[in-house]
MMTF fields as JSON, N, C-alpha, C and O atoms, coordinates in Angstrom:
{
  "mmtfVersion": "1.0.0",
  "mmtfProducer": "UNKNOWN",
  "numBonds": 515,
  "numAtoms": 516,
  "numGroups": 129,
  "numChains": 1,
  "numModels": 1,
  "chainsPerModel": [1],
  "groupsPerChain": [129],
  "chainIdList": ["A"],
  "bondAtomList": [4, 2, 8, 6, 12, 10, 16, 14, 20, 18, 24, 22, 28, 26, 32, 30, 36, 34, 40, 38, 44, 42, 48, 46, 52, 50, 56, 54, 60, 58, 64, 62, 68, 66, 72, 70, 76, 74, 80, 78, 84, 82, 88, 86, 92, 90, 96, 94, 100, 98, 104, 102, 108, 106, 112, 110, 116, 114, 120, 118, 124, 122, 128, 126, 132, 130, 136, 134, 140, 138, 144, 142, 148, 146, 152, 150, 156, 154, 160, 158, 164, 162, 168, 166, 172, 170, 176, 174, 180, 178, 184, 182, 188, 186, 192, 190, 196, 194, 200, 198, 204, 202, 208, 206, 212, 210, 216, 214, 220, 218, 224, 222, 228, 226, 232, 230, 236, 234, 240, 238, 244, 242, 248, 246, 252, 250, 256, 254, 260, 258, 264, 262, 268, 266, 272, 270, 276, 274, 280, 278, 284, 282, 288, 286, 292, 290, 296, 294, 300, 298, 304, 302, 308, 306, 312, 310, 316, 314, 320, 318, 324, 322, 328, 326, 332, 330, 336, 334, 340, 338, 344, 342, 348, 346, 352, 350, 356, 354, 360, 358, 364, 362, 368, 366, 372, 370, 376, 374, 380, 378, 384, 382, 388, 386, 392, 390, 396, 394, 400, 398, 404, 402, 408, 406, 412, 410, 416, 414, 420, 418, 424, 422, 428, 426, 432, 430, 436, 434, 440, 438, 444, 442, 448, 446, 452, 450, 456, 454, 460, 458, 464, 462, 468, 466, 472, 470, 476, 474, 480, 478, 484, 482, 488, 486, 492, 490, 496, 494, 500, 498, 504, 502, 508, 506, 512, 510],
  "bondOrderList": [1, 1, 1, 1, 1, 1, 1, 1, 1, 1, 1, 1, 1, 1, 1, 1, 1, 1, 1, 1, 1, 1, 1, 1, 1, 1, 1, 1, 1, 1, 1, 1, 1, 1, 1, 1, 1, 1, 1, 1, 1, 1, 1, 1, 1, 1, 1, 1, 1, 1, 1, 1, 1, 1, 1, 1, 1, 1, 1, 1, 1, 1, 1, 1, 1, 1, 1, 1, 1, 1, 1, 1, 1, 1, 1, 1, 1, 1, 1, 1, 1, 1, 1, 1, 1, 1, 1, 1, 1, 1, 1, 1, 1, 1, 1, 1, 1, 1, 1, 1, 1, 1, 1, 1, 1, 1, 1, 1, 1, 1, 1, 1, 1, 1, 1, 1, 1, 1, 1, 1, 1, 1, 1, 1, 1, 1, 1, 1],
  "groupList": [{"groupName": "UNK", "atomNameList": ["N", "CA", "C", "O"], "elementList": ["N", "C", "C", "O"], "formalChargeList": [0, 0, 0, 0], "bondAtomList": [1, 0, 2, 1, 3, 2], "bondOrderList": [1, 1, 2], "singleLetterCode": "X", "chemCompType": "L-PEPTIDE LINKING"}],
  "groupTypeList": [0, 0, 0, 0, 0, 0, 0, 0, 0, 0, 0, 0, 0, 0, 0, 0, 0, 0, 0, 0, 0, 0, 0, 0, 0, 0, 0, 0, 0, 0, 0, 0, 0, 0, 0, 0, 0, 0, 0, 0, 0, 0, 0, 0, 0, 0, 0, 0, 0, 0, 0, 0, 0, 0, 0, 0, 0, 0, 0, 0, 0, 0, 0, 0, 0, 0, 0, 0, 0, 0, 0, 0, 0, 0, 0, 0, 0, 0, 0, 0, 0, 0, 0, 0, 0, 0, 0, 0, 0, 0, 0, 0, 0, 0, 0, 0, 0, 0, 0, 0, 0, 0, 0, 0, 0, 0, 0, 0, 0, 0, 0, 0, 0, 0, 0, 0, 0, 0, 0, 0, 0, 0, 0, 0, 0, 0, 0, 0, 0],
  "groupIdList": [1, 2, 3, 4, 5, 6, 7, 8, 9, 10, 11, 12, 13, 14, 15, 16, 17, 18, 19, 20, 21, 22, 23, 24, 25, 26, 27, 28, 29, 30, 31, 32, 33, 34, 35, 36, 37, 38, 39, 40, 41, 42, 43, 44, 45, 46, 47, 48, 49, 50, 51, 52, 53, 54, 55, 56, 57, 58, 59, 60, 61, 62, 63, 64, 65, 66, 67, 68, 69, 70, 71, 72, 73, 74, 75, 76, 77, 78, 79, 80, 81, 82, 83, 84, 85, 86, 87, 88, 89, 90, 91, 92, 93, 94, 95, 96, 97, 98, 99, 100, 101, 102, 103, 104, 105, 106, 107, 108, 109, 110, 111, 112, 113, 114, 115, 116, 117, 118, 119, 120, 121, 122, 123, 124, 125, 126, 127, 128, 129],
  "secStructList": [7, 3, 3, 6, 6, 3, 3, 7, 7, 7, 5, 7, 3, 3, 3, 3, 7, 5, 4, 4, 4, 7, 1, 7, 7, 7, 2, 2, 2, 2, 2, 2, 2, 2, 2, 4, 4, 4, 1, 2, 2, 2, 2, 6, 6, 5, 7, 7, 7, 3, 3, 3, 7, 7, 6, 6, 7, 3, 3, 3, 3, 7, 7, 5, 7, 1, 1, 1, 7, 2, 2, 2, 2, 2, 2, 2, 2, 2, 2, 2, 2, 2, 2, 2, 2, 2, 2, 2, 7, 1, 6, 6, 6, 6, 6, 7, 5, 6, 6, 5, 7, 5, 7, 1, 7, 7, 3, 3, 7, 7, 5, 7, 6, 6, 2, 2, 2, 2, 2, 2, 2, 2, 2, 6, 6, 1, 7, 7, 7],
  "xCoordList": [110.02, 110.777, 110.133, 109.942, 109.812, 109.103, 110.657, 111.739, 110.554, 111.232, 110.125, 108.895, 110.982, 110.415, 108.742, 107.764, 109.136, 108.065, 107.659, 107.348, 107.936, 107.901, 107.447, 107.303, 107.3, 107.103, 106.996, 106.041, 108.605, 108.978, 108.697, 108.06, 108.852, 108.702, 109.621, 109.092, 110.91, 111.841, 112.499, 113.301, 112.453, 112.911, 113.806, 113.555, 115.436, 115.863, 116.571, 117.359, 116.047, 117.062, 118.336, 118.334, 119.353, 121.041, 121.209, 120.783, 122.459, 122.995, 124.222, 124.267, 125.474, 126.756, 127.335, 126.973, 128.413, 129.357, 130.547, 130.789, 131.572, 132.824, 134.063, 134.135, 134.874, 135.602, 135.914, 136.178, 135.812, 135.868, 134.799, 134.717, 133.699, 132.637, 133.307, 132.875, 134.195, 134.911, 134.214, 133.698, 134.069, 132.765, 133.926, 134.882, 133.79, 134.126, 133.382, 133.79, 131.588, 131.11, 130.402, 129.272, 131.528, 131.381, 130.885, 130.987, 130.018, 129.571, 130.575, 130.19, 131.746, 132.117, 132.134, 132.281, 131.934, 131.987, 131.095, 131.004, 130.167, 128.467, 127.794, 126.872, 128.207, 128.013, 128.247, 127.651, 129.744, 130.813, 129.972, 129.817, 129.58, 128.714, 127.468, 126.769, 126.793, 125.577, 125.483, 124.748, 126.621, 126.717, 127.232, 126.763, 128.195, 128.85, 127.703, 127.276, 126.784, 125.383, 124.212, 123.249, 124.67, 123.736, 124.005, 123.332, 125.398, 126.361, 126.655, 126.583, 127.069, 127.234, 125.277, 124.972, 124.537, 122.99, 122.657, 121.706, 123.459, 123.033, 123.973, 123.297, 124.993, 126.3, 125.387, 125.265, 124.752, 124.041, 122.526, 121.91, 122.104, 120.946, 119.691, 118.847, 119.713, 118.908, 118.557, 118.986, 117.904, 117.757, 117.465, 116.824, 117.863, 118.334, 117.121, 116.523, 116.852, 115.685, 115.602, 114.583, 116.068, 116.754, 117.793, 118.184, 118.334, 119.925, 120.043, 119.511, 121.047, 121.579, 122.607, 122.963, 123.258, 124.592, 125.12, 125.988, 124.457, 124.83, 125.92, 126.259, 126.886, 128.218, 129.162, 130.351, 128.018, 129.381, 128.34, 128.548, 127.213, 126.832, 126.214, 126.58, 125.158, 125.257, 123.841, 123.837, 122.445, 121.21, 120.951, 121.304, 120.542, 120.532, 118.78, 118.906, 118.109, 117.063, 116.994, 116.624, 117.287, 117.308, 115.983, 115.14, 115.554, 114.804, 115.457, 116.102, 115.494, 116.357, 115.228, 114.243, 115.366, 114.968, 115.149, 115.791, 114.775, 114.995, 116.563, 117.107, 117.056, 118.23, 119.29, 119.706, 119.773, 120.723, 120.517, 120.029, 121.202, 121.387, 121.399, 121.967, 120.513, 120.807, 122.128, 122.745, 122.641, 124.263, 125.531, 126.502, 124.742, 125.549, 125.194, 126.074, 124.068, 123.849, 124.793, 125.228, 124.913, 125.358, 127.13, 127.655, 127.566, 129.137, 129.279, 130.406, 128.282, 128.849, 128.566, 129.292, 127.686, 127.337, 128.798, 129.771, 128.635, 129.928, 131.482, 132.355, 131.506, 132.567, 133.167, 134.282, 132.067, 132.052, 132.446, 133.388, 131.492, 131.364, 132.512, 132.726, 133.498, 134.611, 135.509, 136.003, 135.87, 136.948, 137.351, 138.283, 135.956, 136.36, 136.138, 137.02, 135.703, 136.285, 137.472, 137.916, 138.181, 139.746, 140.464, 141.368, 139.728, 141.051, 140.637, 141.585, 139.514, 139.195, 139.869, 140.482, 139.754, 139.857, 141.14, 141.058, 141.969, 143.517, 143.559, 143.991, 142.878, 142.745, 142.069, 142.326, 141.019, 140.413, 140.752, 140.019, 141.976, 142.919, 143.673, 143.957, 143.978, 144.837, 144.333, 145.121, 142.643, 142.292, 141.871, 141.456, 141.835, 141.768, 142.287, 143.075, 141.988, 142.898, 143.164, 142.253, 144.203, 144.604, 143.101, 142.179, 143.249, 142.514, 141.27, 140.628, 140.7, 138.656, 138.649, 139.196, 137.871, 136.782, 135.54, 135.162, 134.884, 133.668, 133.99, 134.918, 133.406, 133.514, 132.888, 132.117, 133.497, 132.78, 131.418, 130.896, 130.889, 129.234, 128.421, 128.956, 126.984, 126.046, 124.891, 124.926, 123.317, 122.23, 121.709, 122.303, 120.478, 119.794, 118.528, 118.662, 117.59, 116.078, 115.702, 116.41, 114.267, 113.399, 112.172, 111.525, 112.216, 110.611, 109.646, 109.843, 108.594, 107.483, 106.185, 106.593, 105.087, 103.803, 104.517, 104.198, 105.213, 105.822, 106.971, 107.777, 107.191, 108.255, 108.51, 109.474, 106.801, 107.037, 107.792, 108.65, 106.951, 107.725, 108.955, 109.556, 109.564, 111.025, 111.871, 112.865, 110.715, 111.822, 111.979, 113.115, 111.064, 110.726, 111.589, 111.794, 112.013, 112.968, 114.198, 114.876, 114.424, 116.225, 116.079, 116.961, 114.75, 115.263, 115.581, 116.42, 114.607, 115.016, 116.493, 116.969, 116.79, 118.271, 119.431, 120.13, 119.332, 119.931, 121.592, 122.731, 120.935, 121.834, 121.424, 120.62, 122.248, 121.509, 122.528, 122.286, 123.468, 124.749, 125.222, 126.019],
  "yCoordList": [57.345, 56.658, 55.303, 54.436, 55.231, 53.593, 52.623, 53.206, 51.185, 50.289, 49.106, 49.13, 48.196, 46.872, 46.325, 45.995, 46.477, 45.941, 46.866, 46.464, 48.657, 48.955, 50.418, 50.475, 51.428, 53.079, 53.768, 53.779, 54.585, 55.601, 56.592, 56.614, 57.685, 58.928, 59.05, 58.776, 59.38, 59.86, 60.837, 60.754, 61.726, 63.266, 62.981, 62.266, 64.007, 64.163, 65.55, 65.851, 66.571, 67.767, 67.778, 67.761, 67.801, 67.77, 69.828, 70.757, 69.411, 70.804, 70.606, 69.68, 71.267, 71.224, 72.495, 73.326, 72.662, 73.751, 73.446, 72.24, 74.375, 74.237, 74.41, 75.379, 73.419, 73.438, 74.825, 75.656, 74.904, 76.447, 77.108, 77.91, 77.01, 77.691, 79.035, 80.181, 78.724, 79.711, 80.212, 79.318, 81.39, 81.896, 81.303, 82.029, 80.355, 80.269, 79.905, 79.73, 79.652, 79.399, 80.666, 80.826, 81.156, 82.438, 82.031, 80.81, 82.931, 82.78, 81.326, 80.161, 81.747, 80.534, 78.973, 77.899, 79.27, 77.915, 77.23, 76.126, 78.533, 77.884, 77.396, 76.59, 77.855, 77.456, 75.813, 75.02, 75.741, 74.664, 73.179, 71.991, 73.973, 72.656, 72.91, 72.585, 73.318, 72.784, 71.396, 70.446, 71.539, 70.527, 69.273, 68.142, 69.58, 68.513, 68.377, 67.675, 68.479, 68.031, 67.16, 66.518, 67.385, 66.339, 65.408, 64.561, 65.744, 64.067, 63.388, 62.181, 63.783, 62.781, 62.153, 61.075, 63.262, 62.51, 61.678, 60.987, 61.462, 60.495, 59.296, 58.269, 59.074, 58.576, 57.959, 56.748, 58.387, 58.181, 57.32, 56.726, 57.386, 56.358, 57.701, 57.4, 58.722, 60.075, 60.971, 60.777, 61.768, 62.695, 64.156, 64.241, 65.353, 66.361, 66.907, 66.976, 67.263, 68.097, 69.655, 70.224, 70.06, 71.597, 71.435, 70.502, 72.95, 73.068, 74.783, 75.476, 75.189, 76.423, 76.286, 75.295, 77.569, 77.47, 78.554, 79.005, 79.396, 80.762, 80.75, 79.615, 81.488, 81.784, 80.789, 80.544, 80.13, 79.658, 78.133, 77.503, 77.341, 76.422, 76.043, 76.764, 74.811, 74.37, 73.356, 72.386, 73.832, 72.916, 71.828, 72.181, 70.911, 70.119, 69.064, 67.954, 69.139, 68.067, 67.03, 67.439, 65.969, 64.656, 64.011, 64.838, 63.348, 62.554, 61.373, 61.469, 60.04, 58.681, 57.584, 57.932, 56.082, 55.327, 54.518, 55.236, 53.665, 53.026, 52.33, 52.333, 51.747, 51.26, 52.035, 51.816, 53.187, 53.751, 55.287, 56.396, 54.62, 55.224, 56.572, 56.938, 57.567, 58.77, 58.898, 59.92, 58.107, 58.353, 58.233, 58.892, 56.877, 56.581, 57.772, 57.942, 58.922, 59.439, 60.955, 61.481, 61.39, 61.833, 62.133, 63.075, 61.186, 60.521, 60.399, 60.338, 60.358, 60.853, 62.178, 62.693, 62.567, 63.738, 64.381, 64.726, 64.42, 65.809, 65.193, 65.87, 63.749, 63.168, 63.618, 63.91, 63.505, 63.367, 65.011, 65.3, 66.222, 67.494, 68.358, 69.372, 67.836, 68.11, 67.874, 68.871, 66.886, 65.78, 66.937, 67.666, 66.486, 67.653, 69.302, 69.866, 69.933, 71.254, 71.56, 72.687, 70.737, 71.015, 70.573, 71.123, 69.449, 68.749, 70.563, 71.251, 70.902, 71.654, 73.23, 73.864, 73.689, 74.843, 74.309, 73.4, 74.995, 74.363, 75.47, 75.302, 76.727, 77.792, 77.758, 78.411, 76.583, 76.345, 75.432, 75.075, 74.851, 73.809, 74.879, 74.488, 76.021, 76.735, 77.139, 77.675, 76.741, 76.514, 75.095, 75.156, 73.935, 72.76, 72.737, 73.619, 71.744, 70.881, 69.518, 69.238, 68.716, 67.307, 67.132, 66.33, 68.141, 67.929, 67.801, 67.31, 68.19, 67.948, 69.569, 70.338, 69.574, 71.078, 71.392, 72.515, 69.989, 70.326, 69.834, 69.027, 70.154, 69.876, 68.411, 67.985, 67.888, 66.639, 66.043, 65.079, 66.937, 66.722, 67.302, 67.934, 67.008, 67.848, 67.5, 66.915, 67.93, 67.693, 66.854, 66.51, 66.203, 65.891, 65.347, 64.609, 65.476, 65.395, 64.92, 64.806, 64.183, 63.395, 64.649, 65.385, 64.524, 65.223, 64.631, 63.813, 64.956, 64.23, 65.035, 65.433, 65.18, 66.161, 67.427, 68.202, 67.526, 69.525, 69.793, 70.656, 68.832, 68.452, 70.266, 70.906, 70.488, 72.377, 73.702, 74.541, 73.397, 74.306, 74.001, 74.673, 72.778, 73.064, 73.632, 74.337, 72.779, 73.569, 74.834, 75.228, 75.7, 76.929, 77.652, 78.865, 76.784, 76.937, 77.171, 78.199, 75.902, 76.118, 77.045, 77.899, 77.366, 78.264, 79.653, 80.446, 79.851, 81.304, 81.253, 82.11, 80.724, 80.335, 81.466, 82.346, 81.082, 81.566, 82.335, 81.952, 83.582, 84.552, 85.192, 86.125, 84.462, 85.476, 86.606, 87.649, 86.373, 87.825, 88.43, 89.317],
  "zCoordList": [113.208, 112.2, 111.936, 112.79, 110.598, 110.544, 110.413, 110.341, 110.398, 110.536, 110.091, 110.042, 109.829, 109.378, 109.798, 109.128, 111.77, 112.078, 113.74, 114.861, 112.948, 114.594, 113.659, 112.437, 114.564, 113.97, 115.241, 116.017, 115.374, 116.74, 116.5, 115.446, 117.005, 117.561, 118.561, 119.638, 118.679, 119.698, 119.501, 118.571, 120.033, 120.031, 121.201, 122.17, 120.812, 121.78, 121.64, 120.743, 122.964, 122.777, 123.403, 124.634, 122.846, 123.32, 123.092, 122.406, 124.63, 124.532, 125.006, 125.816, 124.747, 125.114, 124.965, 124.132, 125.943, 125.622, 125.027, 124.978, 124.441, 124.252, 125.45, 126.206, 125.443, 127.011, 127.103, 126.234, 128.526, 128.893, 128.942, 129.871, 128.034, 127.466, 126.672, 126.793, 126.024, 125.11, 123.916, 123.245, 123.484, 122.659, 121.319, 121.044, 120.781, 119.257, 118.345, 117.197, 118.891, 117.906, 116.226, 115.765, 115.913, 115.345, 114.265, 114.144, 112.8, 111.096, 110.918, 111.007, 110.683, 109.761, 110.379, 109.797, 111.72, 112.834, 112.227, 111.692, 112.517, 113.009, 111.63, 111.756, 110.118, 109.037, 108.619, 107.89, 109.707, 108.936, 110.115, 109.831, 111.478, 112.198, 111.833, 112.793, 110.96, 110.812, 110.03, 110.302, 108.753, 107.603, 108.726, 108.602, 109.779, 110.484, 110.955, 110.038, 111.689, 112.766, 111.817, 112.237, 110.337, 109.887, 109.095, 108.509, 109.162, 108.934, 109.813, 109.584, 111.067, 112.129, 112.971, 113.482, 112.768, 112.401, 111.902, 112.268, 110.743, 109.845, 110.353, 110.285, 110.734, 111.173, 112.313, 112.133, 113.361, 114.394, 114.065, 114.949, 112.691, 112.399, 112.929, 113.773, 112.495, 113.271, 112.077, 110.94, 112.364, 111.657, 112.146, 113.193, 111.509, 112.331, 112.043, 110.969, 113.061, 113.103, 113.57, 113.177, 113.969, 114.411, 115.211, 115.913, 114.892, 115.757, 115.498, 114.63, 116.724, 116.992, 117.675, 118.313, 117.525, 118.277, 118.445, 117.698, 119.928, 120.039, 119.965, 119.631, 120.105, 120.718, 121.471, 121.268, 122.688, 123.898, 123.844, 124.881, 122.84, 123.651, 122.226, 121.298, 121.874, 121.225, 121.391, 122.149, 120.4, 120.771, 119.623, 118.497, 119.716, 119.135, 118.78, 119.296, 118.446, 118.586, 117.315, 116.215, 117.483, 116.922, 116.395, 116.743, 115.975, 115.947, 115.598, 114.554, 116.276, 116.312, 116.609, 117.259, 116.085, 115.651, 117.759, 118.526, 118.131, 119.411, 119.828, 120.932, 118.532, 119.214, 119.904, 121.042, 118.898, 119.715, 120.901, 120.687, 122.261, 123.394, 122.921, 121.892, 123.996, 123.772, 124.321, 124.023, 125.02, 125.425, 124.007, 123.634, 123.527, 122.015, 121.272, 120.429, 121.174, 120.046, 119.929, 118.904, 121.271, 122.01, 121.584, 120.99, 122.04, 121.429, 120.017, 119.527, 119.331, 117.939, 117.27, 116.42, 117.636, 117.385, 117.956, 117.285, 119.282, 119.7, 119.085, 118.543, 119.352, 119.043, 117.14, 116.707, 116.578, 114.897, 114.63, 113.892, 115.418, 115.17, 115.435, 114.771, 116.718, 117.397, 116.516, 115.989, 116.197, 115.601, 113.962, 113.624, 113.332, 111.969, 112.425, 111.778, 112.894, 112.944, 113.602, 113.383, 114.454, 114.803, 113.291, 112.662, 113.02, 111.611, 110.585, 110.206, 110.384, 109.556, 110.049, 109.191, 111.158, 111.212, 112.437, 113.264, 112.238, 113.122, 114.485, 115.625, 113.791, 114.744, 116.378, 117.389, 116.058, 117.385, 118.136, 119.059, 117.883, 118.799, 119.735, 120.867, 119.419, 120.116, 121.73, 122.509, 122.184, 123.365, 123.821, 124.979, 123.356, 123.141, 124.133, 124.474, 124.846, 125.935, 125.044, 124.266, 125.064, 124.64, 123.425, 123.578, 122.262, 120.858, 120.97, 120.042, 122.064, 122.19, 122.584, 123.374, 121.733, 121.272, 122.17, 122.503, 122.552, 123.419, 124.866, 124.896, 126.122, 127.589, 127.298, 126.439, 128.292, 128.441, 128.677, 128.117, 129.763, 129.679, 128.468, 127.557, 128.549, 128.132, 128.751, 129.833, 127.926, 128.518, 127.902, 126.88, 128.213, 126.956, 127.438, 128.414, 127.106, 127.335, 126.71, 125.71, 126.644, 125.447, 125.15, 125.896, 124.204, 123.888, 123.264, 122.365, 123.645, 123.552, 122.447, 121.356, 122.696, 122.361, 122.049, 121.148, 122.628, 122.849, 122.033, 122.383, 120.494, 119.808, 118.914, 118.496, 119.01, 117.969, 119.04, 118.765, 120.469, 121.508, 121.148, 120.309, 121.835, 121.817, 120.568, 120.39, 119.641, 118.043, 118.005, 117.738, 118.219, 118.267, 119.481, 119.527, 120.36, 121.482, 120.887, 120.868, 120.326, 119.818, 118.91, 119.001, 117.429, 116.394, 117.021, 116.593, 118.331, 118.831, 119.426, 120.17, 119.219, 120.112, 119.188, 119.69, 117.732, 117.19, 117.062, 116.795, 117.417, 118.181, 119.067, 119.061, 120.302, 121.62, 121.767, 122.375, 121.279, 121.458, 120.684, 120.994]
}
């Protein structure tokens, strides 16, 4: 990402489940978080660079500018992606614990040189089931 007086390269791959690891990421889910994953990207100062979302989990690779924490990027992404598909689809509150859609942890790695492997990682991701 260029900037005023700097030019990054930061890749980050994020992965999360849904609490429980409950398979709801079904067609109309997975349609309705792609548009959410590159608004809350943008929300995050990022730009989306691939994503999948088998069934029970959820890949993510970013590309983000230095200031914000992969912890901050993190928290809006799941925070932003969670938030509107419960407001949007009312159906997937019905396993919700107290209105959050995703488990609390996830992963998240930096990538470096190996930015096409991993892409090529998450696009196979697809549908694994």
């Amino acid at each position: 990402m260029r900037r005023r007086h700097s030019v990054s390269v930061l890749l980050y791959h994020y992965v999360w489940v849904p609490k429980y690891r409950r398979c709801i990421l079904s067609k109309p889910v997975e349609r309705m978080l792609g548009r959410l994953l590159r608004e809350a990207a943008e929300r995050a100062g990022c730009r989306l660079v691939e994503w999948a979302a088998p069934i029970d989990h959820v890949h993510v690779l970013v590309q983000c500018p230095p200031r914000p924490s992969p912890s901050r990027v993190a928290n809006v992404l799941k925070g932003y992606t969670g938030y509107m598909l419960l407001r949007a689809l009312p159906w997937l509150e019905s396993g919700a614990s107290r209105g959050s859609l995703w488990a609390p942890g996830y992963y998240v790695a930096s990538v470096g040189h190996d930015a096409a492997i991993v892409g090529r990682y998450i696009a196979g991701q697809k549908r694994c089931c």
